[in-house]
Coordinates of N, CA, C and O in Angstrom, one line a residue:
M1 N 42.2 67.7 -14.4 CA 41.5 66.7 -13.6 C 42.3 66.2 -12.5 O 43.4 65.7 -12.7
A2 N 41.8 66.2 -11.4 CA 42.5 65.7 -10.2 C 42.1 64.2 -10.0 O 41.0 63.8 -10.1
E3 N 43.1 63.4 -9.8 CA 42.9 62.0 -9.5 C 42.4 61.7 -8.1 O 43.0 62.3 -7.2
R4 N 41.5 60.8 -7.9 CA 41.0 60.5 -6.6 C 41.6 59.2 -6.2 O 41.5 58.2 -6.9
D5 N 42.1 59.1 -5.0 CA 42.6 57.8 -4.5 C 41.5 56.9 -3.9 O 41.6 55.7 -3.9
E6 N 40.4 57.5 -3.6 CA 39.3 56.8 -3.0 C 38.3 56.3 -4.1 O 38.1 57.0 -5.1
E7 N 37.8 55.1 -3.9 CA 36.8 54.5 -4.8 C 35.5 55.1 -4.4 O 35.2 55.2 -3.2
P8 N 34.6 55.3 -5.3 CA 33.2 55.8 -4.9 C 32.5 54.7 -4.1 O 32.6 53.5 -4.3
E9 N 31.8 55.1 -3.1 CA 31.0 54.2 -2.2 C 29.7 53.8 -3.0 O 29.2 54.5 -3.8
F10 N 29.3 52.6 -2.7 CA 28.0 52.1 -3.3 C 26.9 52.5 -2.3 O 26.9 52.2 -1.1
D11 N 25.9 53.3 -2.9 CA 24.8 53.8 -2.1 C 23.7 52.7 -2.0 O 23.0 52.5 -2.9
L12 N 23.6 52.1 -0.8 CA 22.6 51.0 -0.6 C 21.2 51.6 -0.7 O 20.3 50.9 -1.3
R13 N 21.0 52.8 -0.2 CA 19.6 53.3 -0.3 C 19.2 53.5 -1.7 O 18.0 53.3 -2.1
W14 N 20.1 54.0 -2.5 CA 19.8 54.2 -3.9 C 19.4 52.9 -4.6 O 18.5 52.8 -5.4
A15 N 20.2 51.8 -4.3 CA 20.0 50.5 -4.9 C 18.6 49.9 -4.4 O 17.9 49.3 -5.2
E16 N 18.3 50.1 -3.1 CA 17.1 49.5 -2.6 C 15.9 50.2 -3.1 O 14.8 49.7 -3.2
D17 N 16.0 51.5 -3.4 CA 14.9 52.3 -3.9 C 14.7 52.2 -5.4 O 13.8 52.9 -6.0
A18 N 15.4 51.3 -6.1 CA 15.3 51.2 -7.5 C 13.9 50.7 -7.9 O 13.3 49.9 -7.2
A19 N 13.4 51.3 -9.0 CA 12.1 50.9 -9.5 C 12.0 49.5 -10.0 O 11.0 48.8 -9.8
H20 N 13.0 49.0 -10.6 CA 13.0 47.7 -11.2 C 14.1 46.9 -10.5 O 15.2 47.3 -10.5
K21 N 13.7 45.7 -10.0 CA 14.7 44.8 -9.4 C 14.8 43.6 -10.3 O 13.8 42.9 -10.6
E22 N 16.0 43.3 -10.7 CA 16.2 42.1 -11.5 C 16.3 40.8 -10.7 O 16.9 40.8 -9.6
P23 N 15.6 39.8 -11.1 CA 15.6 38.5 -10.3 C 17.0 37.9 -10.4 O 17.8 38.1 -11.3
S24 N 17.3 37.1 -9.4 CA 18.6 36.4 -9.3 C 18.7 35.4 -10.5 O 17.7 35.0 -11.1
A25 N 19.9 34.9 -10.6 CA 20.2 33.9 -11.7 C 19.4 32.7 -11.4 O 18.9 32.0 -12.4
R26 N 19.3 32.3 -10.2 CA 18.6 31.0 -9.8 C 17.1 31.2 -10.1 O 16.5 30.3 -10.7
A27 N 16.5 32.4 -9.8 CA 15.1 32.6 -10.1 C 14.9 32.6 -11.6 O 13.9 32.1 -12.0
R28 N 15.8 33.2 -12.4 CA 15.6 33.2 -13.8 C 15.7 31.7 -14.4 O 14.9 31.3 -15.2
M29 N 16.6 30.9 -13.8 CA 16.8 29.6 -14.3 C 15.5 28.7 -14.0 O 15.0 28.0 -14.8
L30 N 15.0 28.9 -12.7 CA 13.8 28.1 -12.3 C 12.6 28.6 -13.2 O 11.8 27.7 -13.6
A31 N 12.5 29.9 -13.4 CA 11.4 30.3 -14.2 C 11.4 29.7 -15.6 O 10.4 29.3 -16.2
A32 N 12.6 29.7 -16.2 CA 12.7 29.1 -17.6 C 12.4 27.6 -17.5 O 11.8 27.1 -18.4
R33 N 12.9 26.9 -16.5 CA 12.7 25.5 -16.4 C 11.2 25.2 -16.2 O 10.6 24.3 -16.8
W34 N 10.5 26.0 -15.3 CA 9.1 25.7 -15.0 C 8.2 26.1 -16.1 O 7.0 25.7 -16.1
K35 N 8.7 27.0 -17.0 CA 7.8 27.4 -18.1 C 7.5 26.2 -19.0 O 6.4 26.0 -19.5
E36 N 8.5 25.3 -19.2 CA 8.4 24.1 -20.0 C 7.8 23.0 -19.2 O 7.1 22.2 -19.8
N37 N 8.2 22.8 -18.0 CA 7.9 21.7 -17.2 C 7.5 22.1 -15.8 O 8.4 22.1 -14.9
P38 N 6.3 22.6 -15.5 CA 5.9 23.1 -14.2 C 6.0 22.0 -13.1 O 5.8 20.8 -13.4
P39 N 6.4 22.4 -11.9 CA 6.5 21.4 -10.8 C 5.2 21.0 -10.4 O 4.2 21.7 -10.5
G40 N 5.1 19.7 -9.8 CA 3.9 19.2 -9.3 C 3.6 19.8 -8.0 O 4.4 20.5 -7.3
P41 N 2.3 19.5 -7.5 CA 2.0 20.1 -6.2 C 2.8 19.4 -5.0 O 3.1 18.2 -5.1
V42 N 3.1 20.2 -4.0 CA 3.8 19.7 -2.9 C 2.9 19.9 -1.6 O 2.4 21.0 -1.4
P43 N 2.8 18.8 -0.8 CA 1.9 19.0 0.3 C 2.5 19.9 1.4 O 3.8 20.0 1.5
F44 N 1.7 20.6 2.1 CA 2.1 21.5 3.1 C 2.7 20.8 4.3 O 3.7 21.2 4.8
R45 N 2.1 19.8 4.7 CA 2.5 19.0 5.9 C 3.1 17.6 5.5 O 2.7 17.1 4.4
A46 N 3.8 17.1 6.3 CA 4.4 15.7 6.1 C 3.3 14.7 6.1 O 2.2 14.9 6.7
D47 N 3.6 13.5 5.5 CA 2.7 12.4 5.5 C 2.5 11.9 6.9 O 3.4 11.7 7.6
P48 N 1.2 11.8 7.4 CA 1.0 11.3 8.7 C 1.6 10.0 9.1 O 2.0 9.8 10.2
E49 N 1.7 9.1 8.1 CA 2.3 7.7 8.4 C 3.8 7.9 8.7 O 4.3 7.2 9.5
Y50 N 4.4 8.8 8.0 CA 5.8 9.0 8.2 C 6.1 9.6 9.6 O 7.0 9.2 10.3
R51 N 5.3 10.6 10.0 CA 5.4 11.2 11.3 C 5.2 10.2 12.4 O 5.9 10.1 13.4
G52 N 4.2 9.3 12.2 CA 3.9 8.3 13.2 C 5.0 7.3 13.4 O 5.4 6.9 14.5
G53 N 5.6 6.9 12.3 CA 6.7 5.9 12.3 C 7.9 6.5 13.0 O 8.6 5.9 13.7
R54 N 8.1 7.8 12.7 CA 9.3 8.4 13.4 C 9.0 8.6 14.9 O 9.9 8.5 15.7
R55 N 7.8 8.9 15.2 CA 7.5 9.1 16.7 C 7.7 7.8 17.4 O 8.2 7.8 18.5
R56 N 7.3 6.6 16.8 CA 7.5 5.4 17.5 C 9.0 5.1 17.7 O 9.4 4.6 18.7
S57 N 9.8 5.3 16.7 CA 11.2 5.0 16.8 C 11.8 5.9 17.9 O 12.8 5.5 18.6
S58 N 11.3 7.1 18.1 CA 11.9 7.9 19.2 C 11.6 7.4 20.5 O 12.4 7.4 21.5
W59 N 10.4 6.8 20.7 CA 10.0 6.1 22.0 C 10.9 4.9 22.2 O 11.3 4.6 23.3
V60 N 11.1 4.2 21.1 CA 12.0 3.0 21.3 C 13.4 3.4 21.7 O 14.0 2.8 22.6
S61 N 13.9 4.4 21.1 CA 15.3 4.8 21.4 C 15.3 5.4 22.8 O 16.3 5.2 23.6
T62 N 14.3 6.1 23.3 CA 14.2 6.6 24.6 C 14.2 5.4 25.6 O 14.9 5.5 26.6
A63 N 13.4 4.4 25.3 CA 13.3 3.2 26.2 C 14.7 2.5 26.3 O 15.1 2.1 27.4
V64 N 15.4 2.4 25.2 CA 16.7 1.8 25.2 C 17.7 2.6 26.0 O 18.5 2.0 26.8
V65 N 17.7 3.9 25.9 CA 18.6 4.7 26.6 C 18.3 4.6 28.1 O 19.2 4.5 28.9
L66 N 17.1 4.7 28.5 CA 16.7 4.6 29.9 C 17.0 3.2 30.5 O 17.4 3.1 31.6
G67 N 16.8 2.2 29.7 CA 17.2 0.9 30.1 C 18.7 0.7 30.3 O 19.1 0.1 31.3
C68 N 19.5 1.3 29.5 CA 20.9 1.2 29.7 C 21.4 2.0 30.9 O 22.2 1.5 31.7
V69 N 20.8 3.2 31.1 CA 21.1 3.9 32.3 C 20.7 3.1 33.6 O 21.5 3.1 34.6
A70 N 19.5 2.5 33.6 CA 19.1 1.7 34.8 C 20.1 0.5 35.0 O 20.4 0.2 36.1
A71 N 20.5 -0.1 33.9 CA 21.4 -1.2 34.0 C 22.8 -0.8 34.6 O 23.3 -1.5 35.4
V72 N 23.3 0.4 34.2 CA 24.5 0.9 34.7 C 24.4 1.2 36.2 O 25.3 0.9 37.0
V73 N 23.2 1.8 36.6 CA 23.0 2.2 38.0 C 23.0 0.9 38.8 O 23.6 0.8 39.9
V74 N 22.3 -0.1 38.4 CA 22.2 -1.4 39.1 C 23.6 -2.1 39.2 O 24.0 -2.6 40.3
L75 N 24.3 -2.1 38.1 CA 25.6 -2.6 38.1 C 26.6 -1.9 39.1 O 27.3 -2.6 39.8
L76 N 26.6 -0.6 39.1 CA 27.4 0.1 40.0 C 27.0 -0.1 41.4 O 27.9 -0.2 42.3
G77 N 25.7 -0.2 41.7 CA 25.2 -0.5 43.0 C 25.7 -1.9 43.5 O 26.1 -2.1 44.6
Y78 N 25.6 -2.8 42.6 CA 26.1 -4.2 42.9 C 27.6 -4.3 43.2 O 28.0 -4.9 44.2
V79 N 28.3 -3.6 42.4 CA 29.8 -3.5 42.5 C 30.1 -2.8 43.8 O 31.0 -3.3 44.6
N80 N 29.4 -1.8 44.2 CA 29.6 -1.0 45.4 C 29.3 -1.9 46.7 O 30.0 -1.8 47.7
L81 N 28.3 -2.7 46.6 CA 28.0 -3.6 47.7 C 29.0 -4.7 47.9 O 29.3 -5.2 49.0
R82 N 29.5 -5.2 46.8 CA 30.5 -6.4 46.8 C 31.9 -6.0 47.3 O 32.6 -6.8 47.7
S83 N 32.2 -4.7 47.0 CA 33.6 -4.3 47.4 C 33.7 -4.0 48.9 O 32.9 -3.5 49.5
P84 N 34.9 -4.5 49.4 CA 35.1 -4.2 50.9 C 35.4 -2.8 51.2 O 36.1 -2.1 50.4
H85 N 35.0 -2.3 52.3 CA 35.2 -0.9 52.6 C 36.3 -0.8 53.6 O 36.7 -1.2 54.5

């Protein structure tokens, strides 16, 4: 028997073509947990009240940022007018 220095390669095509695929450990754990205590229904979309509240806060933050930018522009213009050339 001749010793081989190389390790055999793992054939991905052979593994992907397997007739039976074993679920992952997480899938097995969740299946066992859900067998005794199934999860409740989950809505597909977010609650409309939550989305509306978030949208309003983004408008408020946009107004605050634009107000700060306008204040800086006015302040720089005032300082530029007051300084001697």
